[in-house]
Amino acid sequence: MSRPTAYVSTPIYYVNGKPHIGHCYTTLVCDVWARFMRRAGRDVFFLTGTDEHGAKVEKAATEHRMTPQAWADQNAAEFRRVLGMLDLTNDDFIRTTEPRHTRQVQTFVRRLLEKDAVYVGEFEGWYDQGQEEYYTETKAKDCNHVSPISGRPLVRMTERNYYFRLSAFQKPLEDLFASHPDFVRPEARRNEVLGRLREGLQDVPMSRTNFAWGIPMPDDAEHVIYVWIDALFNYITALGLGEPDGAVAGARAKYWPAQYHVIGKEILWFHAVIWPAMLLALDLPLPECVYAHSYWVMGGQKMSKSLGNIIDLEEIEHYLSIYGLDAWRYYMTTQGPLGVTDSTLSPERFHEVYTTDLVNTVGNCASRVTAMINKYFGGTLPADAAGDLHDHDWPAITRDAVATATEAMAAFDLAGAMDAAVGIVRRVDGFIHATEPFKLAKDPAQMETVGAILYRSLEAVRIASVLLEPTMPGRMASLGASLGIEPSPDATLDTLTAWGGLTPGATIEKTMLFPRIDAPETAGA
Ligand code: MSP
């Protein structure tokens, strides 16, 4: 039986800059989702890559005395480095300069021309020759038709351009938003798009003539395809949807449409309006959801080169060297800006979350339970022989938490899913606190009850670890190893979270998942 598919994508990142926390974040949350869905039994396709065309790349390359391709190669390699650094499990990495992409983009644009969704039009406006840019009528008037930069008069120019007939999709897009309220999430973002949509759609230029670094328009090499149009197509060229029938298309076509295009909020318009209009024009199915997250900010401001407040790979590596990769992944997943508010990262906050959730909760509970099994049962897992214990119906508690986490993941609420998992551990702490196995163990007649308490506690921790695994694959694998289990990659969530997975008699080692770490020195201390 074929498994249901699940396709998740990140934006493809511009190679005119270096990767930083923002890029890493989007790819990481997609990775957590992809890992969870694989466990849930879905046939997952997780895509990321780099956006390599456009005037900015051409310019940056020239400034660095490199060819645009060499510049793109060099920076794409940096984006690839992130994948290994953060243990990301993408299924493909698409680069827009690859022939598989460029030839399919031309095929799609040719189809759009044939369908009359793209036409050649004339554009007339005031042009600043020094800046190579058009001014709006208002801006031209404001500066008396003289360039404020060069002091030279603006010239009236006419340009022949290709346009995408976006205006024709006003009604279909309104219908889409009405019939699929979840097409854009979170809801506040959807409302932004709806607001702009109500202002009315205009056709958009989709080619450029003033530089060369791009995919040529089919049969008109003077024009290159506008970088955004080129880039959006990556989501389907990676699947081979534009290849001639029978080629690569066959194997990956099943993944379309995507469940989630995960993006940052600044590129919502392209994904929520232009992209679906292009797909509608091509008679292709639409993605299920464009999920636009907010930003990582520093000191209340968006990170930028000029402010020098960018959290780059070097700084991320610094965190990794102190706290380990899984702690980083956990912080990103639970504290990140998936909702409508921006998030901040500070050494103090990171330390606090690490200590509270990972050291004091997950790590402490696992080490306490495994230590008691070693102390009272010589490291051999006791049987669950007692009846009801302190009103804790563990099979039901864990089943509910798994259901909550699964629902949250399906809705891309990653923090909610992790909270359901850590919630199990908190319940175990409460259970131990209430049943006091360490006191009961003083009485040899109570050892059966002690054994049952510890079996149930460890089994619940094990189930929590299955839910935590997509976020913290490394530490959860080592927890599994100390319990003598190594789930096969194909084992599904249902099987792994079924109560009773641990076998009495198994050898249990004491665990130490998250070492306590000294608080960072506060600034100025
Ligand atoms: N190349 C386009 C996307 C084309 S997709 C068809 C692009 N690239 S980008 O390199 O600028 O990357 C933008 C993406 O990086 C954002 O959408 C977001 O996913 C991520 N982030 C960049 N800065 C960010 C923060 N400060 N915080 C969180 N994520 C942000 O736009």
Coordinates of C-alpha atoms and ligand atoms in Angstrom, one line a residue:
M1 CA 0.0 0.0 0.0
S2 CA 1.4 3.4 -0.9
R3 CA 1.9 5.8 2.0
P4 CA 0.2 9.2 2.0
T5 CA 2.7 11.9 0.8
A6 CA 3.8 15.0 2.7
Y7 CA 5.7 17.8 0.9
V8 CA 7.3 20.7 2.9
S9 CA 9.5 23.4 1.4
T10 CA 11.7 26.3 2.7
P11 CA 12.2 29.4 0.6
I12 CA 15.2 29.1 -1.6
Y13 CA 17.8 31.4 -0.1
Y14 CA 19.6 34.2 -2.0
V15 CA 23.2 33.5 -2.6
N16 CA 24.1 37.2 -2.4
G17 CA 24.4 36.9 1.3
K18 CA 25.6 34.4 3.9
P19 CA 23.4 32.1 5.9
H20 CA 22.3 33.3 9.3
I21 CA 19.8 32.4 12.1
G22 CA 16.8 33.4 10.0
H23 CA 17.6 31.0 7.1
C24 CA 18.7 28.3 9.6
Y25 CA 15.4 28.7 11.4
T26 CA 13.1 28.1 8.5
T27 CA 15.0 25.1 7.4
L28 CA 15.1 23.7 10.9
V29 CA 11.4 23.9 11.5
C30 CA 10.8 22.2 8.2
D31 CA 13.2 19.5 9.3
V32 CA 11.3 18.9 12.6
W33 CA 8.0 18.7 10.7
A34 CA 9.5 16.4 8.1
R35 CA 11.0 14.1 10.7
F36 CA 7.8 13.9 12.6
M37 CA 5.7 13.2 9.5
R38 CA 8.1 10.4 8.4
R39 CA 7.6 8.8 11.8
A40 CA 3.9 9.3 11.4
G41 CA 4.2 7.1 8.3
R42 CA 4.0 9.7 5.6
D43 CA 6.1 9.5 2.5
V44 CA 7.9 12.9 2.9
F45 CA 9.6 15.1 0.5
F46 CA 11.5 18.0 2.1
L47 CA 13.0 20.6 -0.2
T48 CA 15.3 23.5 0.3
G49 CA 17.9 25.2 -1.9
T50 CA 19.3 28.4 -3.2
D51 CA 18.1 31.3 -5.4
E52 CA 21.0 32.2 -7.6
H53 CA 19.9 34.6 -10.3
G54 CA 19.2 38.4 -10.5
A55 CA 20.9 41.7 -10.7
K56 CA 22.0 41.7 -7.0
V57 CA 23.9 38.4 -7.5
E58 CA 25.4 39.7 -10.7
K59 CA 26.5 42.9 -8.9
A60 CA 27.9 41.2 -5.8
A61 CA 29.9 38.8 -8.1
T62 CA 31.3 41.7 -10.0
E63 CA 32.3 43.5 -6.8
H64 CA 34.1 40.3 -5.8
R65 CA 35.8 40.0 -9.2
M66 CA 34.1 36.7 -9.7
T67 CA 31.7 35.3 -12.3
P68 CA 28.1 35.2 -11.1
Q69 CA 28.3 31.3 -11.3
A70 CA 31.5 31.1 -9.2
W71 CA 30.0 33.5 -6.6
A72 CA 26.8 31.5 -6.5
D73 CA 28.8 28.2 -6.2
Q74 CA 30.8 29.6 -3.3
N75 CA 27.8 30.9 -1.4
A76 CA 25.5 28.0 -2.1
A77 CA 28.2 25.8 -0.5
E78 CA 27.7 27.9 2.7
F79 CA 24.0 27.2 2.7
R80 CA 24.7 23.5 2.2
R81 CA 27.1 23.5 5.1
V82 CA 24.1 24.5 7.4
L83 CA 22.5 21.2 6.5
G84 CA 25.2 19.1 8.1
M85 CA 25.8 21.5 10.9
L86 CA 22.1 21.3 12.1
D87 CA 21.5 17.7 11.1
L88 CA 18.8 18.6 8.5
T89 CA 17.2 15.8 6.5
N90 CA 16.2 17.5 3.3
D91 CA 15.5 15.2 0.4
D92 CA 16.9 17.5 -2.2
F93 CA 18.7 20.8 -2.5
I94 CA 17.7 22.7 -5.6
R95 CA 19.8 25.5 -7.1
T96 CA 18.2 27.7 -9.7
T97 CA 21.3 27.7 -11.9
E98 CA 21.0 23.9 -12.4
P99 CA 19.9 22.9 -15.9
R100 CA 17.0 20.8 -14.6
H101 CA 15.6 24.0 -13.2
T102 CA 16.3 26.4 -16.0
R103 CA 15.0 24.2 -18.7
Q104 CA 11.7 23.5 -16.8
V105 CA 11.2 27.2 -16.0
Q106 CA 11.5 27.9 -19.8
T107 CA 8.9 25.2 -20.4
F108 CA 6.5 26.6 -17.9
V109 CA 7.0 30.2 -19.2
R110 CA 6.4 28.9 -22.7
R111 CA 3.1 27.4 -21.5
L112 CA 2.1 30.6 -19.9
L113 CA 2.7 32.4 -23.2
E114 CA 0.7 29.8 -25.1
K115 CA -2.2 30.3 -22.6
D116 CA -2.0 34.0 -23.0
A117 CA -1.3 34.4 -19.3
V118 CA 1.9 36.1 -20.3
Y119 CA 2.0 38.8 -22.9
V120 CA 4.4 41.4 -24.3
G121 CA 3.5 44.9 -23.3
E122 CA 4.9 48.4 -23.4
F123 CA 5.9 50.2 -20.3
E124 CA 6.5 53.9 -20.3
G125 CA 7.9 55.9 -17.4
W126 CA 10.6 58.3 -16.1
Y127 CA 13.9 56.6 -16.0
D128 CA 17.1 57.4 -14.1
Q129 CA 19.9 56.3 -16.4
G130 CA 22.5 56.4 -13.8
Q131 CA 20.5 54.3 -11.3
E132 CA 19.0 52.1 -14.0
E133 CA 15.6 52.5 -12.4
Y134 CA 12.1 53.8 -13.1
Y135 CA 10.5 56.5 -10.9
T136 CA 6.8 56.6 -10.2
E137 CA 5.0 59.7 -11.6
T138 CA 4.8 61.1 -8.1
K139 CA 8.4 60.6 -7.3
A140 CA 9.5 62.0 -10.7
K141 CA 7.4 65.1 -10.1
D142 CA 8.7 65.5 -6.6
C143 CA 12.3 65.8 -7.9
N144 CA 11.4 68.0 -10.9
H145 CA 12.3 65.2 -13.3
V146 CA 16.0 65.5 -12.3
S147 CA 17.8 62.6 -10.7
P148 CA 18.6 63.5 -7.0
I149 CA 21.5 61.2 -7.2
S150 CA 23.3 62.2 -10.4
G151 CA 21.7 65.5 -11.0
R152 CA 21.0 64.5 -14.6
P153 CA 17.5 64.9 -16.1
L154 CA 15.2 61.8 -16.0
V155 CA 14.4 60.5 -19.4
R156 CA 11.1 59.4 -20.8
M157 CA 11.6 55.8 -21.7
T158 CA 9.5 53.1 -23.2
E159 CA 10.3 49.5 -22.5
R160 CA 9.0 46.4 -24.1
N161 CA 8.4 43.8 -21.4
Y162 CA 6.7 40.6 -20.7
Y163 CA 3.8 40.8 -18.2
F164 CA 2.1 38.2 -16.2
R165 CA -1.7 38.7 -16.4
L166 CA -2.2 38.7 -12.6
S167 CA -5.3 40.9 -12.9
A168 CA -7.1 38.0 -14.5
F169 CA -6.8 36.1 -11.3
Q170 CA -8.5 38.5 -9.0
K171 CA -11.7 36.5 -8.8
P172 CA -10.1 33.0 -8.7
L173 CA -7.9 34.1 -5.9
E174 CA -10.7 35.7 -3.9
D175 CA -12.6 32.4 -4.3
L176 CA -9.5 30.5 -3.2
F177 CA -9.2 32.5 0.0
A178 CA -12.9 32.1 0.7
S179 CA -13.0 28.4 0.1
H180 CA -9.6 27.6 1.8
P181 CA -9.4 29.7 4.9
D182 CA -6.2 27.9 5.8
F183 CA -4.4 28.7 2.6
V184 CA -2.4 31.3 4.3
R185 CA -1.5 31.0 8.0
P186 CA -1.3 32.3 10.6
E187 CA -4.6 34.1 10.3
A188 CA -3.2 37.6 10.8
R189 CA -1.1 37.1 7.7
R190 CA -4.1 35.8 5.7
N191 CA -5.9 39.1 6.6
E192 CA -3.0 41.1 5.4
V193 CA -3.1 39.4 2.0
L194 CA -6.9 39.8 1.9
G195 CA -6.5 43.5 2.6
R196 CA -4.1 44.0 -0.3
L197 CA -6.1 41.7 -2.6
R198 CA -9.1 44.0 -2.1
E199 CA -7.1 46.9 -3.5
G200 CA -7.2 45.1 -6.9
L201 CA -4.5 43.2 -8.8
Q202 CA -2.4 44.7 -11.6
D203 CA -0.4 42.8 -14.1
V204 CA 3.2 42.3 -13.2
P205 CA 6.3 42.5 -15.3
M206 CA 8.1 39.2 -15.5
S207 CA 11.2 39.9 -17.5
R208 CA 14.1 42.2 -17.3
T209 CA 16.5 43.5 -20.0
N210 CA 19.1 45.5 -18.0
F211 CA 21.2 42.6 -16.9
A212 CA 22.0 39.2 -18.1
W213 CA 22.3 36.9 -15.1
G214 CA 19.0 35.0 -15.3
I215 CA 17.1 32.5 -17.3
P216 CA 16.5 33.8 -20.9
M217 CA 12.9 34.2 -21.9
P218 CA 12.1 31.5 -24.4
D219 CA 12.8 32.6 -28.0
D220 CA 13.8 36.1 -26.8
A221 CA 17.3 36.1 -25.4
E222 CA 17.3 39.9 -24.9
H223 CA 15.0 39.3 -21.8
V224 CA 15.8 37.4 -18.7
I225 CA 13.0 36.0 -16.6
Y226 CA 12.4 38.0 -13.4
V227 CA 14.1 36.3 -10.5
W228 CA 11.0 35.9 -8.4
I229 CA 9.1 34.1 -11.2
D230 CA 12.2 31.9 -11.8
A231 CA 12.5 31.2 -8.0
L232 CA 8.9 30.3 -7.3
F233 CA 9.0 27.6 -9.9
N234 CA 11.6 25.7 -7.8
Y235 CA 8.9 24.1 -5.8
I236 CA 7.8 22.2 -8.9
T237 CA 10.9 21.9 -10.9
A238 CA 12.5 19.9 -8.1
L239 CA 9.7 17.4 -8.6
G240 CA 10.3 17.4 -12.3
L241 CA 6.7 18.6 -13.1
G242 CA 8.0 20.5 -16.1
E243 CA 10.1 17.6 -17.6
P244 CA 8.9 15.9 -20.7
D245 CA 6.5 13.1 -19.8
G246 CA 8.1 10.0 -18.7
A247 CA 11.3 11.6 -17.4
V248 CA 12.0 12.4 -13.8
A249 CA 8.5 13.6 -13.4
G250 CA 7.1 10.1 -12.8
A251 CA 8.9 9.4 -9.5
R252 CA 8.3 12.7 -7.7
A253 CA 5.1 14.1 -9.3
K254 CA 3.2 12.3 -6.5
Y255 CA 4.4 14.9 -4.0
W256 CA 2.6 17.8 -5.6
P257 CA 0.7 19.7 -4.2
A258 CA 2.8 20.7 -1.2
Q259 CA 1.3 20.6 2.3
Y260 CA 3.4 23.5 3.5
H261 CA 5.4 26.2 1.9
V262 CA 7.1 27.6 4.9
I263 CA 8.4 31.2 4.4
G264 CA 9.2 34.4 6.3
K265 CA 6.6 37.0 6.4
E266 CA 8.4 39.4 4.1
I267 CA 7.9 37.2 1.0
L268 CA 4.2 36.4 1.6
W269 CA 2.8 38.3 -1.3
F270 CA 4.8 36.3 -3.9
H271 CA 3.8 33.0 -2.3
A272 CA 0.2 33.8 -1.4
V273 CA -0.8 35.7 -4.6
I274 CA 1.6 35.5 -7.5
W275 CA 2.5 31.8 -7.0
P276 CA -1.1 30.5 -6.8
A277 CA -2.0 32.7 -9.8
M278 CA 0.8 31.2 -11.8
L279 CA -0.3 27.6 -10.9
L280 CA -3.9 28.4 -11.7
A281 CA -2.7 29.7 -15.1
L282 CA -0.9 26.4 -15.7
D283 CA -3.9 24.4 -14.5
L284 CA -1.8 22.9 -11.7
P285 CA -3.1 22.1 -8.2
L286 CA -2.4 24.6 -5.5
P287 CA -0.4 24.0 -2.3
E288 CA -2.4 23.4 0.8
C289 CA -0.9 26.1 3.0
V290 CA 1.6 29.0 2.8
Y291 CA 2.9 29.3 6.3
A292 CA 4.5 32.7 7.0
H293 CA 6.5 33.0 10.2
S294 CA 7.8 36.1 11.9
Y295 CA 11.4 37.1 12.5
W296 CA 14.3 36.6 14.9
V297 CA 15.1 40.1 16.0
M298 CA 18.0 41.5 18.0
G299 CA 17.5 44.3 20.5
G300 CA 14.0 44.8 19.1
Q301 CA 15.3 45.3 15.6
K302 CA 15.4 43.1 12.5
M303 CA 18.9 41.8 12.0
S304 CA 20.9 43.6 9.3
K305 CA 24.4 44.0 8.1
S306 CA 24.5 47.7 8.8
L307 CA 23.4 47.3 12.4
G308 CA 26.0 44.5 12.8
N309 CA 23.5 42.5 14.8
I310 CA 23.3 39.3 12.7
I311 CA 23.4 36.0 14.4
D312 CA 25.6 34.2 11.9
L313 CA 26.9 30.6 11.6
E314 CA 29.8 31.4 13.8
E315 CA 27.6 32.5 16.6
I316 CA 25.4 29.5 16.2
E317 CA 28.4 27.3 16.4
H318 CA 29.3 29.0 19.6
Y319 CA 25.9 27.9 21.1
L320 CA 26.4 24.4 19.7
S321 CA 29.8 24.1 21.3
I322 CA 28.4 25.0 24.7
Y323 CA 24.9 23.4 24.7
G324 CA 25.0 20.8 21.9
L325 CA 23.0 20.6 18.7
D326 CA 19.8 19.2 20.2
A327 CA 19.5 22.1 22.7
W328 CA 19.8 24.5 19.9
R329 CA 17.2 22.7 17.9
Y330 CA 14.9 22.6 20.9
Y331 CA 15.3 26.4 21.5
M332 CA 14.6 27.2 17.9
T333 CA 11.5 24.9 17.8
T334 CA 9.9 26.0 21.0
Q335 CA 10.9 29.7 21.2
G336 CA 11.0 30.6 17.5
P337 CA 8.7 33.1 15.7
L338 CA 6.2 30.6 14.2
G339 CA 3.4 32.8 15.3
V340 CA 2.8 36.5 14.6
T341 CA 5.3 37.9 17.1
D342 CA 9.0 38.1 16.6
S343 CA 11.4 36.2 18.8
T344 CA 14.7 37.0 20.4
L345 CA 17.7 35.0 21.3
S346 CA 19.9 35.9 24.1
P347 CA 22.5 33.8 26.0
E348 CA 20.4 34.3 29.2
R349 CA 17.1 33.2 27.7
F350 CA 18.8 30.3 26.0
H351 CA 20.3 29.2 29.2
E352 CA 17.0 29.5 31.1
V353 CA 15.1 27.3 28.6
Y354 CA 17.9 24.8 28.5
T355 CA 18.1 24.5 32.2
T356 CA 14.3 24.5 32.9
D357 CA 13.1 22.2 30.1
L358 CA 16.1 20.0 29.3
V359 CA 18.2 19.8 32.4
N360 CA 15.6 20.0 35.1
T361 CA 12.7 18.3 33.3
V362 CA 13.5 15.9 30.5
G363 CA 17.1 15.1 31.6
N364 CA 16.5 15.0 35.3
C365 CA 13.4 12.8 35.1
A366 CA 15.1 10.3 32.8
S367 CA 18.2 10.2 35.0
R368 CA 16.2 9.9 38.2
V369 CA 14.1 7.0 37.0
T370 CA 17.0 5.1 35.4
A371 CA 19.1 5.7 38.6
M372 CA 16.3 4.2 40.8
I373 CA 16.0 1.2 38.5
N374 CA 19.7 0.7 39.0
K375 CA 19.6 1.3 42.7
Y376 CA 16.7 -0.8 43.6
F377 CA 16.7 -3.4 40.8
G378 CA 20.3 -3.7 39.8
G379 CA 19.6 -2.1 36.4
T380 CA 17.0 -4.7 35.4
L381 CA 13.7 -3.3 34.4
P382 CA 11.0 -4.5 36.8
A383 CA 7.6 -5.7 35.8
D384 CA 4.5 -3.6 35.9
A385 CA 2.7 -5.9 38.4
A386 CA 0.6 -3.5 40.5
G387 CA -3.0 -2.3 39.7
D388 CA -4.1 1.3 39.8
L389 CA -1.5 3.7 41.1
H390 CA -2.4 7.1 42.3
D391 CA -5.1 7.6 39.6
H392 CA -2.6 7.7 36.8
D393 CA -4.0 6.0 33.8
W394 CA -0.7 6.0 31.9
P395 CA -1.9 4.4 28.7
A396 CA -4.6 7.1 28.4
I397 CA -2.3 9.9 29.5
T398 CA 0.3 9.0 26.9
R399 CA -2.2 8.3 24.2
D400 CA -3.8 11.7 24.7
A401 CA -0.4 13.5 24.6
V402 CA 0.5 11.7 21.4
A403 CA -2.8 12.7 19.9
T404 CA -2.3 16.3 20.9
A405 CA 1.2 16.4 19.6
T406 CA 0.1 14.8 16.3
E407 CA -2.6 17.3 15.8
A408 CA -0.3 20.2 16.7
M409 CA 2.3 19.0 14.2
A410 CA -0.3 18.7 11.5
A411 CA -1.1 22.3 12.1
F412 CA 2.6 23.3 12.2
D413 CA 2.3 24.2 15.8
L414 CA 5.7 22.7 16.7
A415 CA 6.0 24.3 20.1
G416 CA 2.6 22.9 21.0
A417 CA 3.7 19.4 20.0
M418 CA 6.9 19.7 22.1
D419 CA 4.9 21.0 25.0
A420 CA 2.6 17.9 24.8
A421 CA 5.8 15.8 24.9
V422 CA 7.4 17.6 27.8
G423 CA 4.0 17.6 29.5
I424 CA 4.3 13.8 29.8
V425 CA 7.6 14.2 31.6
R426 CA 6.1 16.7 34.0
R427 CA 3.3 14.2 34.7
V428 CA 6.0 11.6 35.5
D429 CA 7.6 14.0 37.9
G430 CA 4.2 14.5 39.6
F431 CA 3.6 10.8 39.7
I432 CA 6.9 10.1 41.4
H433 CA 6.4 13.0 43.8
A434 CA 2.9 11.6 44.7
T435 CA 3.9 7.9 45.0
E436 CA 7.3 8.3 46.5
P437 CA 9.0 5.1 45.3
F438 CA 12.2 6.2 47.1
K439 CA 10.3 5.9 50.5
L440 CA 8.5 2.7 49.6
A441 CA 11.8 1.1 48.6
K442 CA 12.7 1.1 52.3
D443 CA 10.1 -1.6 52.8
P444 CA 10.9 -5.0 51.1
A445 CA 7.2 -5.8 51.0
Q446 CA 6.6 -2.8 48.7
M447 CA 9.1 -3.7 46.0
E448 CA 6.4 -4.8 43.6
T449 CA 4.8 -1.4 43.8
V450 CA 8.1 0.3 43.5
G451 CA 8.8 -1.8 40.4
A452 CA 5.4 -0.8 38.9
I453 CA 6.0 2.9 39.5
L454 CA 9.4 2.8 37.9
Y455 CA 8.2 0.7 34.9
R456 CA 5.3 3.1 34.2
S457 CA 7.6 6.2 34.7
L458 CA 10.2 4.9 32.4
E459 CA 7.7 3.8 29.8
A460 CA 6.1 7.2 29.8
V461 CA 9.5 8.9 29.4
R462 CA 10.2 6.6 26.5
I463 CA 7.0 7.6 24.8
A464 CA 7.8 11.3 25.4
S465 CA 11.1 10.7 23.8
V466 CA 9.5 9.4 20.7
L467 CA 7.6 12.8 20.4
L468 CA 10.8 14.7 21.2
E469 CA 12.9 12.8 18.7
P470 CA 12.1 15.1 15.6
T471 CA 13.5 18.0 17.5
M472 CA 16.3 16.3 19.4
P473 CA 17.3 13.2 17.4
G474 CA 20.7 12.9 18.9
R475 CA 19.9 13.0 22.6
M476 CA 16.7 10.9 22.2
A477 CA 18.7 8.2 20.4
S478 CA 21.1 8.1 23.3
L479 CA 18.3 7.8 25.7
G480 CA 17.0 4.9 23.6
A481 CA 20.4 3.3 23.7
S482 CA 20.5 3.4 27.5
L483 CA 17.1 1.7 27.6
G484 CA 18.4 -0.9 25.1
I485 CA 16.2 0.2 22.2
E486 CA 17.1 1.3 18.8
P487 CA 14.0 2.0 16.8
S488 CA 14.4 1.1 13.1
P489 CA 14.0 4.2 10.9
D490 CA 10.8 2.6 9.5
A491 CA 9.1 2.1 12.9
T492 CA 6.0 4.3 12.9
L493 CA 4.7 6.6 15.6
D494 CA 1.7 4.3 16.3
T495 CA 3.9 1.4 17.1
L496 CA 6.5 3.4 19.0
T497 CA 4.0 5.2 21.2
A498 CA 1.9 2.1 22.0
W499 CA 1.9 1.5 25.8
G500 CA 4.1 -1.4 26.9
G501 CA 7.0 -1.0 24.5
L502 CA 9.6 -1.6 27.2
T503 CA 10.1 -5.3 28.1
P504 CA 10.6 -6.1 31.8
G505 CA 13.9 -7.8 32.4
A506 CA 15.7 -5.4 30.0
T507 CA 19.0 -3.8 31.1
I508 CA 18.6 -0.1 31.9
E509 CA 21.6 2.1 32.1
K510 CA 21.7 5.4 34.1
T511 CA 21.3 8.3 31.7
M512 CA 22.8 11.7 31.6
L513 CA 21.1 13.5 28.7
F514 CA 21.7 17.2 29.4
P515 CA 24.6 18.3 31.6
R516 CA 24.0 21.2 33.8
I517 CA 26.0 24.2 32.5
D518 CA 27.1 27.3 34.3
A519 CA 25.0 30.4 33.6
P520 CA 26.5 32.7 30.9
E521 CA 28.2 35.8 32.2
T522 CA 25.8 38.6 31.8
A523 CA 26.8 41.5 29.7
G524 CA 29.1 43.8 31.6
A525 CA 29.6 41.3 34.4
Ligands
MSP1 N1 15.2 34.1 -2.5 C1 14.1 34.6 -1.8 C2 13.1 33.5 -1.6 C3 12.6 32.8 -2.8 S1 11.5 31.5 -2.5 C4 10.8 31.1 -3.9 C5 14.5 35.1 -0.5 N2 15.7 34.7 0.0 S2 16.4 35.2 1.4 O1 17.7 34.6 1.3 O2 16.3 36.6 1.6 O3 15.7 34.4 2.5 C6 14.5 34.8 3.1 C7 14.0 33.8 4.1 O4 15.0 33.7 5.1 C8 12.8 34.3 4.8 O5 11.6 34.1 4.1 C9 12.9 33.6 6.1 O6 12.4 32.3 5.8 C10 14.3 33.6 6.4 N3 14.7 34.8 7.2 C11 15.6 35.8 6.8 N4 15.7 36.6 7.8 C12 15.0 36.2 8.9 C13 14.9 36.6 10.2 N5 15.5 37.6 10.8 N6 14.1 35.8 11.0 C14 13.5 34.6 10.6 N7 13.6 34.3 9.3 C15 14.1 35.2 8.4 O7 13.8 35.9 0.1

